[in-house]
Short mmCIF file of C-alpha atoms in Angstrom, two decimals:
data_model
loop_
_atom_site.label_atom_id
_atom_site.label_comp_id
_atom_site.label_asym_id
_atom_site.label_seq_id
_atom_site.Cartn_x
_atom_site.Cartn_y
_atom_site.Cartn_z
CA VAL X 1 -10.25 -1.08 -17.82
CA GLY X 2 -9.35 2.16 -16.00
CA THR X 3 -6.00 0.75 -14.88
CA THR X 4 -5.20 -0.50 -18.42
CA ILE X 5 -6.05 2.92 -19.92
CA VAL X 6 -3.76 4.74 -17.45
CA ILE X 7 -0.83 2.35 -17.92
CA SER X 8 -1.03 2.35 -21.73
CA SER X 9 -1.71 6.08 -22.27
CA ASN X 10 0.80 8.78 -23.15
CA HIS X 11 -1.75 11.62 -23.31
CA TRP X 12 -2.80 13.41 -20.12
CA MET X 13 -6.53 13.36 -20.92
CA ALA X 14 -6.50 9.58 -21.51
CA ALA X 15 -4.68 9.02 -18.20
CA TRP X 16 -7.14 11.30 -16.37
CA THR X 17 -10.10 9.41 -17.93
CA GLY X 18 -8.64 6.09 -16.75
CA LEU X 19 -8.24 7.40 -13.19
CA GLU X 20 -11.86 8.64 -13.19
CA ILE X 21 -13.17 5.25 -14.43
CA ASN X 22 -11.25 3.57 -11.60
CA THR X 23 -12.62 5.94 -8.93
CA LEU X 24 -16.23 5.55 -10.11
CA ALA X 25 -15.84 1.75 -10.29
CA ILE X 26 -14.64 1.30 -6.69
CA ILE X 27 -17.22 3.64 -5.08
CA PRO X 28 -20.18 1.15 -5.20
CA LEU X 29 -17.90 -1.54 -3.72
CA ILE X 30 -17.06 0.66 -0.70
CA ALA X 31 -20.73 1.65 -0.19
CA LYS X 32 -22.27 -1.81 -0.76
CA SER X 33 -22.82 -2.66 2.93
CA HIS X 34 -25.09 0.43 3.45
CA HIS X 35 -23.59 0.89 6.91
CA PRO X 36 -23.22 4.57 7.98
CA ARG X 37 -19.45 4.07 8.33
CA ALA X 38 -19.27 2.64 4.78
CA ILE X 39 -21.22 5.63 3.40
CA GLU X 40 -18.90 8.00 5.28
CA ALA X 41 -15.85 6.15 3.85
CA THR X 42 -17.34 6.42 0.34
CA ILE X 43 -17.85 10.19 0.63
CA LYS X 44 -14.32 10.68 2.03
CA TYR X 45 -12.87 8.58 -0.79
CA PHE X 46 -14.87 10.41 -3.48
CA LEU X 47 -13.92 13.88 -2.21
CA THR X 48 -10.18 13.17 -1.92
CA GLN X 49 -9.96 11.34 -5.26
CA SER X 50 -11.92 14.02 -7.11
CA THR X 51 -9.65 16.73 -5.61
CA ALA X 52 -6.58 14.77 -6.77
CA SER X 53 -8.11 14.27 -10.25
CA ALA X 54 -8.84 18.01 -10.52
CA LEU X 55 -5.21 18.74 -9.56
CA ILE X 56 -3.94 16.30 -12.23
CA LEU X 57 -6.15 18.03 -14.82
CA PHE X 58 -4.95 21.44 -13.61
CA SER X 59 -1.30 20.30 -13.78
CA SER X 60 -1.66 18.90 -17.32
CA MET X 61 -3.44 22.06 -18.54
CA ILE X 62 -0.70 24.32 -17.13
CA ASN X 63 1.91 22.06 -18.74
CA ALA X 64 0.07 22.16 -22.10
CA TRP X 65 -0.18 25.96 -21.82
CA LEU X 66 3.55 26.33 -21.08
CA THR X 67 4.97 23.70 -23.47
CA GLY X 68 2.20 23.22 -26.04
CA GLN X 69 2.23 19.43 -25.43
CA TRP X 70 -0.12 16.93 -23.80
CA ASP X 71 2.50 14.18 -23.61
CA ILE X 72 2.88 12.67 -20.12
CA THR X 73 6.68 12.54 -20.28
CA GLN X 74 7.08 16.22 -21.29
CA LEU X 75 6.97 17.85 -17.84
CA ASN X 76 9.58 20.60 -17.84
CA HIS X 77 8.21 23.41 -15.67
CA PRO X 78 8.37 23.40 -11.82
CA LEU X 79 4.71 24.46 -11.32
CA PRO X 80 3.02 21.51 -13.13
CA CYS X 81 5.63 19.17 -11.55
CA LEU X 82 4.75 20.37 -8.05
CA THR X 83 0.99 20.18 -8.69
CA LEU X 84 1.32 16.67 -10.14
CA THR X 85 3.44 15.46 -7.18
CA THR X 86 0.75 16.74 -4.77
CA ALA X 87 -2.05 15.11 -6.80
CA ILE X 88 -0.32 11.72 -6.98
CA ALA X 89 0.56 11.90 -3.25
CA ILE X 90 -3.16 12.43 -2.49
CA LYS X 91 -4.15 9.57 -4.84
CA LEU X 92 -1.64 7.16 -3.27
CA GLY X 93 -2.19 8.30 0.32
CA LEU X 94 1.39 9.45 0.91
CA ALA X 95 1.96 11.47 4.09
CA PRO X 96 1.08 14.30 4.73
CA PHE X 97 -1.96 13.59 2.45
CA HIS X 98 -2.65 10.20 4.07
CA PHE X 99 -5.53 11.05 6.45
CA TRP X 100 -8.29 9.69 4.20
CA PHE X 101 -6.73 6.25 3.66
CA PRO X 102 -7.02 4.55 7.13
CA GLU X 103 -10.56 5.93 7.54
CA VAL X 104 -11.70 4.62 4.15
CA LEU X 105 -10.14 1.20 4.77
CA GLN X 106 -11.80 1.02 8.20
CA GLY X 107 -15.20 1.68 6.60
CA SER X 108 -14.78 -0.96 3.88
CA CYS X 109 -15.06 -4.75 4.03
CA LEU X 110 -11.80 -6.75 3.84
CA THR X 111 -12.03 -7.57 0.10
CA THR X 112 -12.68 -3.91 -0.85
CA ALA X 113 -9.88 -2.85 1.51
CA LEU X 114 -7.60 -5.29 -0.36
CA LEU X 115 -8.51 -3.68 -3.71
CA LEU X 116 -7.93 -0.19 -2.29
CA SER X 117 -4.52 -1.17 -0.92
CA THR X 118 -3.24 -2.92 -4.03
CA LEU X 119 -4.96 -2.57 -7.43
CA MET X 120 -6.17 1.01 -6.90
CA LYS X 121 -2.59 2.12 -6.18
CA LEU X 122 -1.26 0.87 -9.53
CA PRO X 123 -2.59 3.64 -11.89
CA PRO X 124 -1.26 6.61 -9.83
CA LEU X 125 2.01 4.71 -9.26
CA ALA X 126 2.32 4.11 -13.03
CA LEU X 127 1.86 7.86 -13.67
CA PHE X 128 4.37 8.56 -10.93
CA LEU X 129 7.01 6.28 -12.49
CA MET X 130 6.38 7.68 -16.00
CA THR X 131 7.00 11.25 -14.81
CA SER X 132 9.58 10.50 -12.08
CA LYS X 133 12.56 11.88 -14.05
CA SER X 134 10.94 15.35 -14.13
CA LEU X 135 9.93 15.54 -10.45
CA ASN X 136 11.83 17.23 -7.63
CA PRO X 137 14.08 14.66 -5.85
CA ILE X 138 14.26 16.61 -2.55
CA LEU X 139 10.45 16.89 -2.37
CA LEU X 140 10.02 13.17 -3.13
CA THR X 141 12.62 12.14 -0.52
CA THR X 142 10.85 14.35 2.06
CA LEU X 143 7.44 12.81 1.21
CA ALA X 144 8.94 9.31 1.38
CA ILE X 145 10.62 9.76 4.78
CA THR X 146 7.48 11.47 6.19
CA SER X 147 5.36 8.53 4.97
CA MET X 148 7.71 5.98 6.53
CA THR X 149 7.74 7.87 9.84
CA LEU X 150 3.97 8.39 10.08
CA GLY X 151 3.14 4.93 8.69
CA GLY X 152 5.32 3.32 11.36
CA TRP X 153 4.43 5.61 14.25
CA MET X 154 0.66 5.73 13.83
CA GLY X 155 0.38 1.97 13.36
CA LEU X 156 1.87 1.30 16.79
CA ASN X 157 -1.20 1.66 19.01
CA GLN X 158 -3.92 0.50 16.59
CA THR X 159 -6.22 -2.38 17.50
CA GLN X 160 -8.10 -2.66 14.18
CA THR X 161 -6.38 -4.90 11.62
CA ARG X 162 -7.55 -2.81 8.64
CA LYS X 163 -6.08 0.38 10.12
CA ILE X 164 -2.79 -1.39 10.88
CA LEU X 165 -2.62 -2.57 7.26
CA ALA X 166 -3.48 0.96 6.05
CA PHE X 167 -0.51 2.43 7.94
CA SER X 168 1.61 -0.48 6.67
CA SER X 169 0.61 0.53 3.13
CA ILE X 170 1.58 4.19 3.76
CA SER X 171 4.97 3.07 5.07
CA HIS X 172 5.63 0.79 2.06
CA LEU X 173 4.62 3.56 -0.35
CA GLY X 174 7.34 5.65 1.29
CA TRP X 175 9.93 3.03 0.24
CA MET X 176 8.56 3.02 -3.34
CA THR X 177 8.65 6.84 -3.53
CA LEU X 178 12.19 7.01 -2.16
CA ILE X 179 13.63 4.95 -5.02
CA ALA X 180 11.22 6.01 -7.83
CA ILE X 181 13.55 8.62 -9.41
CA TYR X 182 16.72 6.52 -9.29
CA ASN X 183 15.34 3.11 -10.26
CA PRO X 184 11.67 2.99 -11.35
CA LYS X 185 11.86 -0.77 -12.07
CA LEU X 186 12.89 -1.43 -8.47
CA SER X 187 9.97 0.71 -7.29
CA LEU X 188 7.62 -1.44 -9.41
CA LEU X 189 9.20 -4.66 -8.08
CA THR X 190 8.62 -3.40 -4.51
CA PHE X 191 4.97 -2.70 -5.40
CA PHE X 192 4.40 -6.19 -6.86
CA LEU X 193 6.00 -7.94 -3.87
CA TYR X 194 4.05 -5.70 -1.47
CA THR X 195 0.84 -6.58 -3.40
CA ALA X 196 1.53 -10.33 -3.11
CA MET X 197 2.19 -10.10 0.65
CA THR X 198 -0.75 -7.79 1.42
CA THR X 199 -3.14 -9.91 -0.66
CA THR X 200 -2.08 -12.98 1.36
CA VAL X 201 -2.69 -11.15 4.66
CA PHE X 202 -6.11 -9.81 3.61
CA LEU X 203 -7.28 -13.17 2.21
CA SER X 204 -6.13 -14.96 5.39
CA LEU X 205 -7.90 -12.41 7.62
CA ASN X 206 -11.01 -12.70 5.46
CA MET X 207 -11.01 -16.51 5.81
CA ILE X 208 -10.77 -16.39 9.61
CA LYS X 209 -13.08 -13.32 9.80
CA VAL X 210 -10.72 -11.16 11.86
CA LEU X 211 -11.28 -7.39 12.11
CA LYS X 212 -9.78 -6.72 15.55
CA LEU X 213 -6.72 -7.97 17.42
CA SER X 214 -8.92 -9.35 20.21
CA THR X 215 -10.65 -11.70 17.72
CA MET X 216 -7.27 -12.72 16.38
CA LEU X 217 -6.31 -14.09 19.81
CA ILE X 218 -8.86 -16.91 19.57
CA SER X 219 -8.58 -17.65 15.86
CA TRP X 220 -5.60 -20.03 16.04
CA THR X 221 -7.81 -22.90 17.30
CA LYS X 222 -9.95 -22.73 14.16
CA THR X 223 -7.19 -22.74 11.53
CA PRO X 224 -3.76 -23.38 13.08
CA ALA X 225 -1.98 -23.92 9.72
CA LEU X 226 -3.41 -20.70 8.22
CA ASN X 227 -2.43 -18.74 11.33
CA ALA X 228 1.13 -20.07 11.15
CA THR X 229 1.50 -19.02 7.48
CA LEU X 230 -0.14 -15.67 8.31
CA MET X 231 2.53 -15.10 10.96
CA LEU X 232 5.30 -15.80 8.42
CA THR X 233 3.66 -13.46 5.87
CA LEU X 234 3.44 -10.68 8.47
CA LEU X 235 7.11 -11.12 9.32
CA SER X 236 7.84 -11.01 5.57
CA LEU X 237 5.95 -7.69 5.32
CA ALA X 238 8.16 -6.44 8.16
CA GLY X 239 11.21 -7.27 6.02
CA LEU X 240 12.92 -9.96 8.09
CA PRO X 241 15.88 -11.56 6.23
CA PRO X 242 15.07 -15.12 5.17
CA LEU X 243 11.65 -14.03 3.82
CA THR X 244 10.58 -12.34 0.57
CA GLY X 245 9.92 -8.90 2.16
CA PHE X 246 13.63 -8.46 2.91
CA MET X 247 14.49 -8.36 -0.81
CA PRO X 248 12.96 -4.96 -1.81
CA LYS X 249 14.31 -3.24 1.33
CA TRP X 250 17.79 -4.68 0.76
CA LEU X 251 17.84 -3.68 -2.94
CA ILE X 252 16.50 -0.17 -2.20
CA ILE X 253 19.11 0.47 0.52
CA GLN X 254 21.82 -0.85 -1.85
CA GLU X 255 20.62 1.45 -4.68
CA LEU X 256 20.42 4.48 -2.38
CA THR X 257 23.99 3.84 -1.22
CA LYS X 258 25.12 3.69 -4.87
CA GLN X 259 23.40 7.07 -5.46
CA GLU X 260 25.37 8.52 -2.49
CA MET X 261 22.19 8.89 -0.43
CA THR X 262 23.55 7.12 2.65
CA PRO X 263 21.69 9.39 5.17
CA ALA X 264 18.32 8.62 3.49
CA ALA X 265 19.16 4.88 3.44
CA THR X 266 20.11 4.96 7.16
CA ILE X 267 16.89 6.81 8.12
CA ALA X 268 14.79 4.38 6.04
CA ALA X 269 16.44 1.35 7.67
CA MET X 270 15.87 2.77 11.17
CA LEU X 271 12.24 3.69 10.44
CA SER X 272 11.53 0.12 9.27
CA LEU X 273 12.02 -0.90 12.93
CA LEU X 274 8.80 0.97 13.80
CA GLY X 275 6.92 -1.18 11.28
CA LEU X 276 8.66 -4.30 12.58
CA PHE X 277 7.23 -3.59 16.05
CA PHE X 278 3.58 -3.61 14.99
CA TYR X 279 4.05 -6.55 12.60
CA LEU X 280 5.57 -8.51 15.50
CA ARG X 281 2.52 -7.52 17.55
CA LEU X 282 0.21 -8.86 14.83
CA ALA X 283 2.31 -12.02 14.44
CA TYR X 284 2.21 -12.57 18.21
CA HIS X 285 -1.58 -12.18 18.23
CA SER X 286 -1.98 -14.60 15.31
CA THR X 287 -0.07 -17.47 16.95
CA ILE X 288 -0.63 -16.96 20.67
CA THR X 289 -1.22 -20.32 22.38
CA LEU X 290 -3.60 -19.41 25.19
CA PRO X 291 -6.76 -21.52 25.54
CA PRO X 292 -9.72 -19.83 23.81
CA ASN X 293 -11.71 -19.76 27.10
CA SER X 294 -9.43 -17.05 28.50
CA SER X 295 -10.90 -14.45 26.14
CA ASN X 296 -14.22 -12.81 27.01
CA HIS X 297 -14.77 -12.07 23.32
CA MET X 298 -17.95 -13.55 21.93
CA LYS X 299 -17.13 -16.58 19.76
CA THR X 300 -18.20 -16.39 16.14
CA TRP X 301 -19.83 -19.25 14.28
CA TYR X 302 -17.31 -21.05 12.17
CA THR X 303 -18.04 -23.36 9.27
CA HIS X 304 -15.22 -25.49 7.94
CA LYS X 305 -13.96 -24.10 4.64
CA THR X 306 -11.83 -25.85 2.07
CA SER X 307 -8.33 -24.42 1.80
CA ASN X 308 -8.00 -21.65 -0.76
CA THR X 309 -5.49 -22.45 -3.54
CA LEU X 310 -4.85 -18.75 -4.31
CA THR X 311 -3.99 -18.06 -0.66
CA ALA X 312 -1.60 -21.04 -0.67
CA ILE X 313 0.19 -19.84 -3.84
CA LEU X 314 0.45 -16.24 -2.60
CA THR X 315 1.70 -17.40 0.81
CA SER X 316 4.47 -19.39 -0.91
CA LEU X 317 5.44 -16.28 -2.93
CA SER X 318 5.30 -14.07 0.19
CA ILE X 319 7.67 -16.31 2.13
CA SER X 320 10.14 -17.97 -0.22
CA LEU X 321 11.20 -15.60 -3.04
CA LEU X 322 14.43 -14.34 -1.44
CA PRO X 323 16.65 -17.11 -2.98
CA LEU X 324 15.51 -15.89 -6.44
CA SER X 325 17.08 -12.45 -5.81
CA PRO X 326 19.98 -12.97 -8.32
CA MET X 327 17.50 -13.74 -11.14
CA ILE X 328 15.28 -10.77 -10.17
CA LEU X 329 18.36 -8.51 -10.05
CA THR X 330 19.13 -9.32 -13.69
CA MET X 331 15.61 -8.15 -14.63
CA VAL X 332 15.86 -4.97 -12.52
#
């Protein structure tokens, strides 16, 4: 309901209400395990989101005071634009306001972490795309390149799968931010493809109960087919050519070149190599063919589960959409 209100509203107060509904709805889901780390994650999430909501309210009030309008698209003054950019960056977890995101994901279970990485990013992203024409392009490019750098760099030495996926999310949000002003539809396409790929990864990890890389090493014996498709999905997230994940990166670099932003496109392409490194590490861990006895990790009980149809559909989308690029280009 909160997401629908934000997407369909053109009044600042309605959008703010939708964001608040969303925040209050996800809080019990983060805290449901009653573990101290989950409670800590809930408090961190609540404090950062309430700060961002207050900034959005502050920005809209300044804008109403200066222009006499509460319309979302009527942002004409630099001060509300700057305040709104900061607020949305905090909401999305863009660097340098990203510190809360990996910690909150680490304290949540995998299904809640999936919601936080995908659905909860849609309302602030929708606001972002609605106001993108009024925002400062230099500031957004700086935020985007910082997010790509930190998302790639800080994911390199992580051993927890949720933290790796959190930094992956920060890095992908950098790509979406970079193109938001010039082609909002392409930014939205990137978000939907990212959502499909991340959902596949989280559902696969949830099925094989993997939270650390060391557990991933011995999971291939349980579900070899799932691990193989997980490897392909991870490589797709990295943006390797024959897979779906290559499409948004290719289209964004093409669009940036058209906008005469070749330096930004070059930096973005080089920074994606950082992400490629830790995705390759994850892919290697998911399909390693050592006998399970070599690991001193305690084996978990495993009951045979029927294959999940949703995971199968999403895996197909995450791997094989690149040939449909011409059709998608006509829509973008």
